[in-house]
Coordinates of C-alpha atoms in Angstrom, one line a residue:
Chain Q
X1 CA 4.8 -15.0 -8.2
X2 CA 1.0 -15.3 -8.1
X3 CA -0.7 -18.3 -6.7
X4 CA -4.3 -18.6 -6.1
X5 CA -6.1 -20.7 -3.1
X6 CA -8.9 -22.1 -0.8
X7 CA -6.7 -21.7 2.3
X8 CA -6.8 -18.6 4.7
X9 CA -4.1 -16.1 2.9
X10 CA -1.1 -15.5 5.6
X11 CA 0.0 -11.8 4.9
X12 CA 3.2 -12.1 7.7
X13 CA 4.2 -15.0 5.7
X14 CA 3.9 -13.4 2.2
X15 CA 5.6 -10.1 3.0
X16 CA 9.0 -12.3 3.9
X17 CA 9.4 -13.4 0.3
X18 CA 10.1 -9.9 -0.7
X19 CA 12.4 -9.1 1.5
X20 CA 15.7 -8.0 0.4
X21 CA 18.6 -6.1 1.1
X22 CA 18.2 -3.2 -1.3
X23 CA 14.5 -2.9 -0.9
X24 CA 14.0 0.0 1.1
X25 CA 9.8 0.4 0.5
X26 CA 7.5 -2.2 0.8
X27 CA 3.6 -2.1 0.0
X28 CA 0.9 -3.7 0.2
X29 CA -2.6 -4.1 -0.6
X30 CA -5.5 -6.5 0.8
X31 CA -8.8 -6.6 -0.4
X32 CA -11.3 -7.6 2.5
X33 CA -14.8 -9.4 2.6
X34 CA -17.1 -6.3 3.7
X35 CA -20.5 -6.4 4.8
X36 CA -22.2 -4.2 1.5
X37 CA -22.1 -3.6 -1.5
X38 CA -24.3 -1.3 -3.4
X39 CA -26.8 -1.0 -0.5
X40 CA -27.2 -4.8 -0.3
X41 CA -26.5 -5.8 3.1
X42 CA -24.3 -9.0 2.2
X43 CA -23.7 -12.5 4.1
X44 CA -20.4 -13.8 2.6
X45 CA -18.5 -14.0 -0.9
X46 CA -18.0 -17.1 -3.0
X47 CA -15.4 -17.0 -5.3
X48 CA -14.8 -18.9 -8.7
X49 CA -11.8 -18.6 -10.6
X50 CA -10.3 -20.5 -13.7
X51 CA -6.9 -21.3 -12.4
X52 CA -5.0 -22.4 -15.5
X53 CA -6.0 -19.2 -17.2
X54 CA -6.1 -16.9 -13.8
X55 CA -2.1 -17.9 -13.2
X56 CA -1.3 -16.7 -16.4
X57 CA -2.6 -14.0 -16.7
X58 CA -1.7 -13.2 -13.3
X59 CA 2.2 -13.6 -14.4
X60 CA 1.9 -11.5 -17.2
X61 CA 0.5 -8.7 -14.9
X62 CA 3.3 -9.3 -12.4
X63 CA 6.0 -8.7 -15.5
X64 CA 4.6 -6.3 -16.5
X65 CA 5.0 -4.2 -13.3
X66 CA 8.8 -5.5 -12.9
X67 CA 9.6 -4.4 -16.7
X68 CA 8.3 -0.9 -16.0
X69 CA 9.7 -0.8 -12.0
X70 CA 13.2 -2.3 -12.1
X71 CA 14.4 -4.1 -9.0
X72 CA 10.6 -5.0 -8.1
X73 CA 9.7 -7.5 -5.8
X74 CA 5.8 -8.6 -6.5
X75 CA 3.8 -11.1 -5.3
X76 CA 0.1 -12.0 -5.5
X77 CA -2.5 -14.4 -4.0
X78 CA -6.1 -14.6 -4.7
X79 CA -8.3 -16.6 -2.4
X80 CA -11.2 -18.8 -4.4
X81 CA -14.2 -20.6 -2.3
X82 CA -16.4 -19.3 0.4
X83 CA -15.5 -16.6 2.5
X84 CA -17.0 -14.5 5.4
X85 CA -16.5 -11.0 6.0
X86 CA -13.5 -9.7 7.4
X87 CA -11.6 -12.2 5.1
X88 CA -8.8 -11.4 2.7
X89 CA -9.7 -12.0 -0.8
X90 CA -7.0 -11.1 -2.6
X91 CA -2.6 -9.6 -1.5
X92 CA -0.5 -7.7 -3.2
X93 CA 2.6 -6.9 -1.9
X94 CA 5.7 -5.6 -3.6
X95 CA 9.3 -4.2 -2.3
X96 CA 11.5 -2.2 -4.1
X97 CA 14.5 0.7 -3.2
X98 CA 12.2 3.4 -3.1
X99 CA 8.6 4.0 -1.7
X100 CA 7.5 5.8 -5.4
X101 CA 7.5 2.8 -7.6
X102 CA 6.5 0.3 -4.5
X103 CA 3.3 2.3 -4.4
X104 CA 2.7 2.7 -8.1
X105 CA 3.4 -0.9 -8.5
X106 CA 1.1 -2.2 -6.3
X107 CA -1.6 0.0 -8.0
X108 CA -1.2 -1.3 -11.0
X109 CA -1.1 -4.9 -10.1
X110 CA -4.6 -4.9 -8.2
X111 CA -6.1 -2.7 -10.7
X112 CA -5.3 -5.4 -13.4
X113 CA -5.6 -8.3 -11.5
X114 CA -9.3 -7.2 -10.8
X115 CA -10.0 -6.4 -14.9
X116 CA -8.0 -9.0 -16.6
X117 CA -8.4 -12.2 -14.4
X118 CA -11.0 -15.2 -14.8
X119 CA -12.2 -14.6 -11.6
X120 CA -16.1 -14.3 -10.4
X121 CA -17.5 -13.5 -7.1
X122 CA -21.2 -14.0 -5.8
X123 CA -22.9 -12.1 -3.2
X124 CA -24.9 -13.9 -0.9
X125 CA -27.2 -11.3 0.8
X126 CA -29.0 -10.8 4.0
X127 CA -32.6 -11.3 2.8
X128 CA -31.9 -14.7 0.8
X129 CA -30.4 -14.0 -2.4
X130 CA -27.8 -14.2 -4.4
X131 CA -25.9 -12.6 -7.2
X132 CA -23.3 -12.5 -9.2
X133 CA -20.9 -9.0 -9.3
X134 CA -20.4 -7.3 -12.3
X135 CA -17.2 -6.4 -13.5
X136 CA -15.5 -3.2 -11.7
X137 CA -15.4 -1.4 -15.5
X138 CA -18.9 -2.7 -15.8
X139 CA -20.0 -0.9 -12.7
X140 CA -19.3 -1.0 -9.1
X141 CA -15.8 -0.5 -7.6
X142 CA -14.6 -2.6 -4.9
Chain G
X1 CA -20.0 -27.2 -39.6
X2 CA -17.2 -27.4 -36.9
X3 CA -17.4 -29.6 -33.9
X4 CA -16.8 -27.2 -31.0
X5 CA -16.5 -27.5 -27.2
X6 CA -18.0 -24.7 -25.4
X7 CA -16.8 -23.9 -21.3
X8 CA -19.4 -22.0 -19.4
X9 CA -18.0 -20.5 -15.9
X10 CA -20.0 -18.6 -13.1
X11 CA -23.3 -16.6 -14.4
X12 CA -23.2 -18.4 -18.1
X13 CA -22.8 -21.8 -16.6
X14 CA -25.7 -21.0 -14.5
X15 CA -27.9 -19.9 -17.5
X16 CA -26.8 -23.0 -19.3
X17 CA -27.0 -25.5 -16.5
X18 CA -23.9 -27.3 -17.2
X19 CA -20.2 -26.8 -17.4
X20 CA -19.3 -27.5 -20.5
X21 CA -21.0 -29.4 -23.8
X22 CA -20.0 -30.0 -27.7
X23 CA -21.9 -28.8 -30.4
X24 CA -22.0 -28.7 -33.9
X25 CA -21.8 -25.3 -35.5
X26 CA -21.4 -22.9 -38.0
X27 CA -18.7 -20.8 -36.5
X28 CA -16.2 -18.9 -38.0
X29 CA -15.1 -16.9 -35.3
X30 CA -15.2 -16.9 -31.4
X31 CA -18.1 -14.3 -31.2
X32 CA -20.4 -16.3 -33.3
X33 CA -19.9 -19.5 -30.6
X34 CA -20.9 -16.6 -28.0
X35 CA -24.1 -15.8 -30.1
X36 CA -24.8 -19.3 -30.9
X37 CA -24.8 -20.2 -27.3
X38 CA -26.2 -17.6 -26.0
X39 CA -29.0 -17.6 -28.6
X40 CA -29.3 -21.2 -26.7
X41 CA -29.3 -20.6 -23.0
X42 CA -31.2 -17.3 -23.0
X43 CA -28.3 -15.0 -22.0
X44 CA -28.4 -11.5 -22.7
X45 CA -25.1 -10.3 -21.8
X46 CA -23.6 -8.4 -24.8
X47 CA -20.3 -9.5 -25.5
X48 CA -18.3 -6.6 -24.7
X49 CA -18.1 -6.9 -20.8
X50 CA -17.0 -10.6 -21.8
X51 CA -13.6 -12.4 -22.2
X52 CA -12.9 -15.4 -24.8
X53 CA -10.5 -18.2 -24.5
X54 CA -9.6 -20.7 -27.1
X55 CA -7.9 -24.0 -26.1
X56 CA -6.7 -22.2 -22.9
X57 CA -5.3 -19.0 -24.6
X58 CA -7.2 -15.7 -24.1
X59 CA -8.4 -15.0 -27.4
X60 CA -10.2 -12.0 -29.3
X61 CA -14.2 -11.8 -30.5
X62 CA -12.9 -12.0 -34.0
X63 CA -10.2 -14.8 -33.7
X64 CA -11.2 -17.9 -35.8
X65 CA -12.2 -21.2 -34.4
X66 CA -11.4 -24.7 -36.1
X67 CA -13.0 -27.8 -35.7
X68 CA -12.2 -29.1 -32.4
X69 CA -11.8 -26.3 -30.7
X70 CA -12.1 -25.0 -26.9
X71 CA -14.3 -22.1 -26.6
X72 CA -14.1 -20.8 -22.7
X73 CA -16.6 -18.3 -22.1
X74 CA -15.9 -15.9 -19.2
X75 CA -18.3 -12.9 -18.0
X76 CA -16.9 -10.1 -17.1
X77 CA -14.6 -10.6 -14.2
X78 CA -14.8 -9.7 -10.5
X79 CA -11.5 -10.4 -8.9
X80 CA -10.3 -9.0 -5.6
Chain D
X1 CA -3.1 6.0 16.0
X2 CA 0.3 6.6 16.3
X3 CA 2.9 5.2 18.2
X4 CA 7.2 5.5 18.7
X5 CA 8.7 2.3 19.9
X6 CA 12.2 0.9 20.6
X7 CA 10.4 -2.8 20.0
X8 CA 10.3 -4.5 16.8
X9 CA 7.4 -4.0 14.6
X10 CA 4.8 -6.6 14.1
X11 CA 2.5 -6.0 10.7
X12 CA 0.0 -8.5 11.2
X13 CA -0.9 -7.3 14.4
X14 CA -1.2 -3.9 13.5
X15 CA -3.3 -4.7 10.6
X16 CA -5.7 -6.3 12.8
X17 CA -6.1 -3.3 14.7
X18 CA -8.2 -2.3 11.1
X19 CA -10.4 -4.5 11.1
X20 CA -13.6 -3.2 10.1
X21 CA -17.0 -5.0 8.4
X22 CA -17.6 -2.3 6.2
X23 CA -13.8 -2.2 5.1
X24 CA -13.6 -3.6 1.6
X25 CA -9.6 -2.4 1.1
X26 CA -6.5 -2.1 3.3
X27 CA -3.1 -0.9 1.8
X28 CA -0.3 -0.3 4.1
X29 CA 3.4 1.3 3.7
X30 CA 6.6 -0.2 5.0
X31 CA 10.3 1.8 5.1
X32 CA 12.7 -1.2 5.8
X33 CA 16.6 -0.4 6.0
X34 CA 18.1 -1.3 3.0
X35 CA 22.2 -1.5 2.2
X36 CA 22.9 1.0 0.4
X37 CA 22.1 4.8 0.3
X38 CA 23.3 7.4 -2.2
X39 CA 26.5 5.1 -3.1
X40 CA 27.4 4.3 0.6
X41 CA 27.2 0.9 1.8
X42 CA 25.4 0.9 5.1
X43 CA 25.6 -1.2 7.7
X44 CA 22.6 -0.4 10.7
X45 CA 20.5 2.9 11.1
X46 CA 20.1 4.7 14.6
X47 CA 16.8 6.6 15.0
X48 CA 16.3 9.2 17.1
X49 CA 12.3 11.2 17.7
X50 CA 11.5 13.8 19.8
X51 CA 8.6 11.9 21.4
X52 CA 6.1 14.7 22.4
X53 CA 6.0 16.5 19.5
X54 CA 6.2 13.2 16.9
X55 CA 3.3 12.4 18.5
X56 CA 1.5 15.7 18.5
X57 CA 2.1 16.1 14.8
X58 CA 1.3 12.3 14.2
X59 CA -1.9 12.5 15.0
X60 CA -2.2 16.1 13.4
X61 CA -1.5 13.7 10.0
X62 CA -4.1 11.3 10.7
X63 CA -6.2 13.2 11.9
X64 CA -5.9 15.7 8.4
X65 CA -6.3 11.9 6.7
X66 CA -9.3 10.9 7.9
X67 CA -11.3 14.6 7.2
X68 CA -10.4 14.0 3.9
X69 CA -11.2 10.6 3.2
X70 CA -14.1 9.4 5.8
X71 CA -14.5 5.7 7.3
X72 CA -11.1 5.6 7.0
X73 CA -8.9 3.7 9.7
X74 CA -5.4 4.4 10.0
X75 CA -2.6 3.5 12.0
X76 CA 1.2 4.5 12.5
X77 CA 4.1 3.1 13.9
X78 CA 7.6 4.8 14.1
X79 CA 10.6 2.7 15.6
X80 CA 13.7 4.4 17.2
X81 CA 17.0 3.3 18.4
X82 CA 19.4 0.8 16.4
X83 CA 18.6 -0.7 13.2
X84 CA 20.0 -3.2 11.2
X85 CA 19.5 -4.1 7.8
X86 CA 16.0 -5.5 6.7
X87 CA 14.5 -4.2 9.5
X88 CA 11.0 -2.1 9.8
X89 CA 11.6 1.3 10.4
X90 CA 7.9 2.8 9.9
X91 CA 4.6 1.0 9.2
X92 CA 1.5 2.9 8.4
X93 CA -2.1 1.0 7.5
X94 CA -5.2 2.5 6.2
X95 CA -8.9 0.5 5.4
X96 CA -11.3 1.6 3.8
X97 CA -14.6 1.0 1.8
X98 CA -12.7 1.7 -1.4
X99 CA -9.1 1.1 -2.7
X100 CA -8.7 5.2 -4.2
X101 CA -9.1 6.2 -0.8
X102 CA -6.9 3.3 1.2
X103 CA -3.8 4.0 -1.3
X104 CA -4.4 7.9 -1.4
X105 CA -4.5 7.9 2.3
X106 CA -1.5 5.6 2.8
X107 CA 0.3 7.4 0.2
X108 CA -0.6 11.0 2.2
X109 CA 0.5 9.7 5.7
X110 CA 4.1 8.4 4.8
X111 CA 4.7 11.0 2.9
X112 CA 3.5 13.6 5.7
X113 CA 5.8 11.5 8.2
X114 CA 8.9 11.9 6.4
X115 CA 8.6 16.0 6.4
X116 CA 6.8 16.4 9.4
X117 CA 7.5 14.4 12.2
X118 CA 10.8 15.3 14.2
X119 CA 12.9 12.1 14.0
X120 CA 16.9 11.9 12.5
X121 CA 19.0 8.7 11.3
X122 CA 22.3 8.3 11.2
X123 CA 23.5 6.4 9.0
X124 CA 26.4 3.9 10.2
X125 CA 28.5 2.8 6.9
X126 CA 30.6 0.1 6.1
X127 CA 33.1 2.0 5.7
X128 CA 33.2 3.1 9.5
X129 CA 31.8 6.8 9.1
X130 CA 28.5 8.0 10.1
X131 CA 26.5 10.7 9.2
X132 CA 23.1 12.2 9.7
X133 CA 20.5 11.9 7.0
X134 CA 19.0 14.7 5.2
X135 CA 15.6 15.5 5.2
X136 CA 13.5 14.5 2.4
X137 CA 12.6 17.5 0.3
X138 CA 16.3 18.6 1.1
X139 CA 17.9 15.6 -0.8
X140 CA 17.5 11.7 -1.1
X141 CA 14.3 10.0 -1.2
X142 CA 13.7 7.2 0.9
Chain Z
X1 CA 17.5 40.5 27.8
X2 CA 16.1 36.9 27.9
X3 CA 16.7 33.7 30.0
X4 CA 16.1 31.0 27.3
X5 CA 16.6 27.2 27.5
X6 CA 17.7 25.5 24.3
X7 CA 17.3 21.8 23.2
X8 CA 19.4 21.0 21.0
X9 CA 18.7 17.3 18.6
X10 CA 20.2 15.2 16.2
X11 CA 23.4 17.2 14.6
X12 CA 22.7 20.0 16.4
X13 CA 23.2 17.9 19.7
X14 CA 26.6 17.1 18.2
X15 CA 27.8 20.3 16.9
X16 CA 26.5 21.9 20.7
X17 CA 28.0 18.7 22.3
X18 CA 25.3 19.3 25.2
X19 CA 21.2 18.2 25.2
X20 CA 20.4 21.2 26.4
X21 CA 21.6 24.8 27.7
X22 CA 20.2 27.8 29.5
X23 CA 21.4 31.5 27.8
X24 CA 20.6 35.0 28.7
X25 CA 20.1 36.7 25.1
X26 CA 18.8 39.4 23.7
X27 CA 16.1 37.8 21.2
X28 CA 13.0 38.5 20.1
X29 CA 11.7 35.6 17.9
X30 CA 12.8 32.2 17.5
X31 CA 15.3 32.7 14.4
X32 CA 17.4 34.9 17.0
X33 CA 17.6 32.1 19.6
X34 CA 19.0 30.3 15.9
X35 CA 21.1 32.0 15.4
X36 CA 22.9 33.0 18.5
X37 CA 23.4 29.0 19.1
X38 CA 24.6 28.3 15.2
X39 CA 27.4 31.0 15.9
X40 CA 27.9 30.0 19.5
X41 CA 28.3 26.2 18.1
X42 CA 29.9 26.9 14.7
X43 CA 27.1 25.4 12.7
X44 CA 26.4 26.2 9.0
X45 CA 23.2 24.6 8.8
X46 CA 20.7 27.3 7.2
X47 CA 17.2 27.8 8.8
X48 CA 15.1 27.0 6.1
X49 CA 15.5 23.2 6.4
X50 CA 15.2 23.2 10.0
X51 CA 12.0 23.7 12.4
X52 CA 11.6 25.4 15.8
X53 CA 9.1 24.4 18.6
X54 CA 8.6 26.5 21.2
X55 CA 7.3 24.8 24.7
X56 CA 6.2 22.0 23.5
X57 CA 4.4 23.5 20.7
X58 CA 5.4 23.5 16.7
X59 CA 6.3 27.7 16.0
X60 CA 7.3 29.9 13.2
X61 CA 11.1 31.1 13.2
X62 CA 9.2 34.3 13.5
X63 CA 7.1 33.4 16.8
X64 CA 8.2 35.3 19.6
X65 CA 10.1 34.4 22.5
X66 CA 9.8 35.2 26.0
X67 CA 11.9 35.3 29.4
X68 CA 11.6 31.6 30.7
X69 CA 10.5 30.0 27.5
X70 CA 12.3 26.3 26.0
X71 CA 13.2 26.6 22.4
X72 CA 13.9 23.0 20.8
X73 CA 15.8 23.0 17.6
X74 CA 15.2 20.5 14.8
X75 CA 17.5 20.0 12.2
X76 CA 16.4 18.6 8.9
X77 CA 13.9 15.7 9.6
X78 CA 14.4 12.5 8.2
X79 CA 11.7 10.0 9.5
X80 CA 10.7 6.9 7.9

């Protein structure tokens, strides 16, 4: 399931969803508001996303994984709005029997959930500006 | 000349002040509403970074637009 | 750090313990007791550690982790004594600047834990036998 | 000769049936402390899956032992 909100993300609450009583591995992965980014000292984040087509594309991603891992649990949430440092952005977390696939999983669905979603972020710096990031193929990896 | 609704979202709706408009064009495919537009709004964002939807679908440069027709313009992406 | 406890595991407050401004990714690792192992139905797991040196050799592994991937934070928590089903047996978080690193890292502790650290299960089936669980590299993969 | 406490863990705990012991023997290095306990207990487990610490400290099953030392024995880990 992917979902994608203004509200604080609750990572406790996520991880119960993919519980399960064959699942012996479980993994996650949070991206976090930090406090540079290519030697701009930055403020906060704002981010923009086009739901319908973010949720879509999101799914696919999340099939994707569960076709190629069988007996995958996956879930995603991306956060959209303002948000100060320290904040969660985006969640991944998946649960499977073994701790190979959990990992390789959860890889794979933040790596394509950062290229292939309608989603923008803009930096709000320290000295006054502004500006939006470029893509992580484009240049900087987060 | 195809009547042809064009989304802007994040940096493009800031170089085109608004969020969407409709205009009239000679379009055959989905990159010539990205060349037409951003002829318009002074953009110089080669398309390649950039992702097209039409009508809601993700779509390819070359995938042909009809009269009518959604063009959502996305920049390249920064999730996460 | 690392820690061995007979208390349940709480995730979101060891995350918190990671918290760092210039941490842009967190991934952590889970092992959760799961039903079923190598065809037998299992009911609970008992842990046992030898304290001292599960500790010693802990930090030996985070220690090794953060040489090789710097800014990293990292954090380890081993349970012991009965488990049942579901239940969090180990938890290991990493953040980072970058998301290579946090997965690398969190994929080098657990795996380092498994083969290092001194601590047995026993398995406790449905069946009503018991039986000590092989090491890693000597057989099943957890 | 040697006066050597043994730990015993795990399986090995079992097979012994005791936590601990103290043996005179006539070993030099850790493996000889394993073995004189696998044939004193009856187990079959082979040293290469196994680890030794000697006081406290991780060892080889070559380190050497001395009069008064603790040897722990560690059969095959399985953390996690």
């Amino acid at each position: 399931m992917i979902s994608i909100t203004s509200d604080v993300i609750d990572p406790d609450l996520l991880r119960r969803t993919l519980f399960d009583p064959g699942a012996g591995a479980f993994t996650s992965f949070e991206g976090w508001i930090r406090n540079e980014n290519e030697g701009h000292s930055v403020l906060r984040l704002e981010y923009e996303a086009y739901e319908p087509l973010a949720l879509t594309e999101g799914r696919s991603i999340l099939t994707e994984a569960q076709d190629r891992f069988p007996h995958l649990h996956a879930h995603c949430v991306h956060r959209i709005g303002l948000l100060e440092i320290g904040e969660c952005a985006v969640w991944v977390g998946v649960s499977s029997p073994h701790r190979d696939e959990a990992f390789l999983a959860c890889r794979y669905i933040i790596d394509q959930i950062k290229i292939r979603l309608p989603i923008w972020k803009k930096e709000h710096y320290a000295d006054g500006h502004s500006g939006w990031v470029n893509c992580e193929r484009c240049g900087s990896h987060a | 000349m195809k009547t042809i609704t064009v989304r802007y979202f994040a940096v493009f709706r800031e170089h085109a002040g608004l969020d969407e408009e409709t205009l009239t064009l000679d379009a055959q495919s989905a990159v010539d509403v990205f060349v037409a537009t951003r002829d318009r709004h002074g953009s110089a964002e080669p398309s390649g970074h950039c992702k097209v939807a039409i009508n809601d679908v993700m779509a390819d440069w070359d995938s042909p637009v009809n009269d009518g027709d959604t063009v959502l313009l996305f920049p390249p992406v920064a999730g996460g």
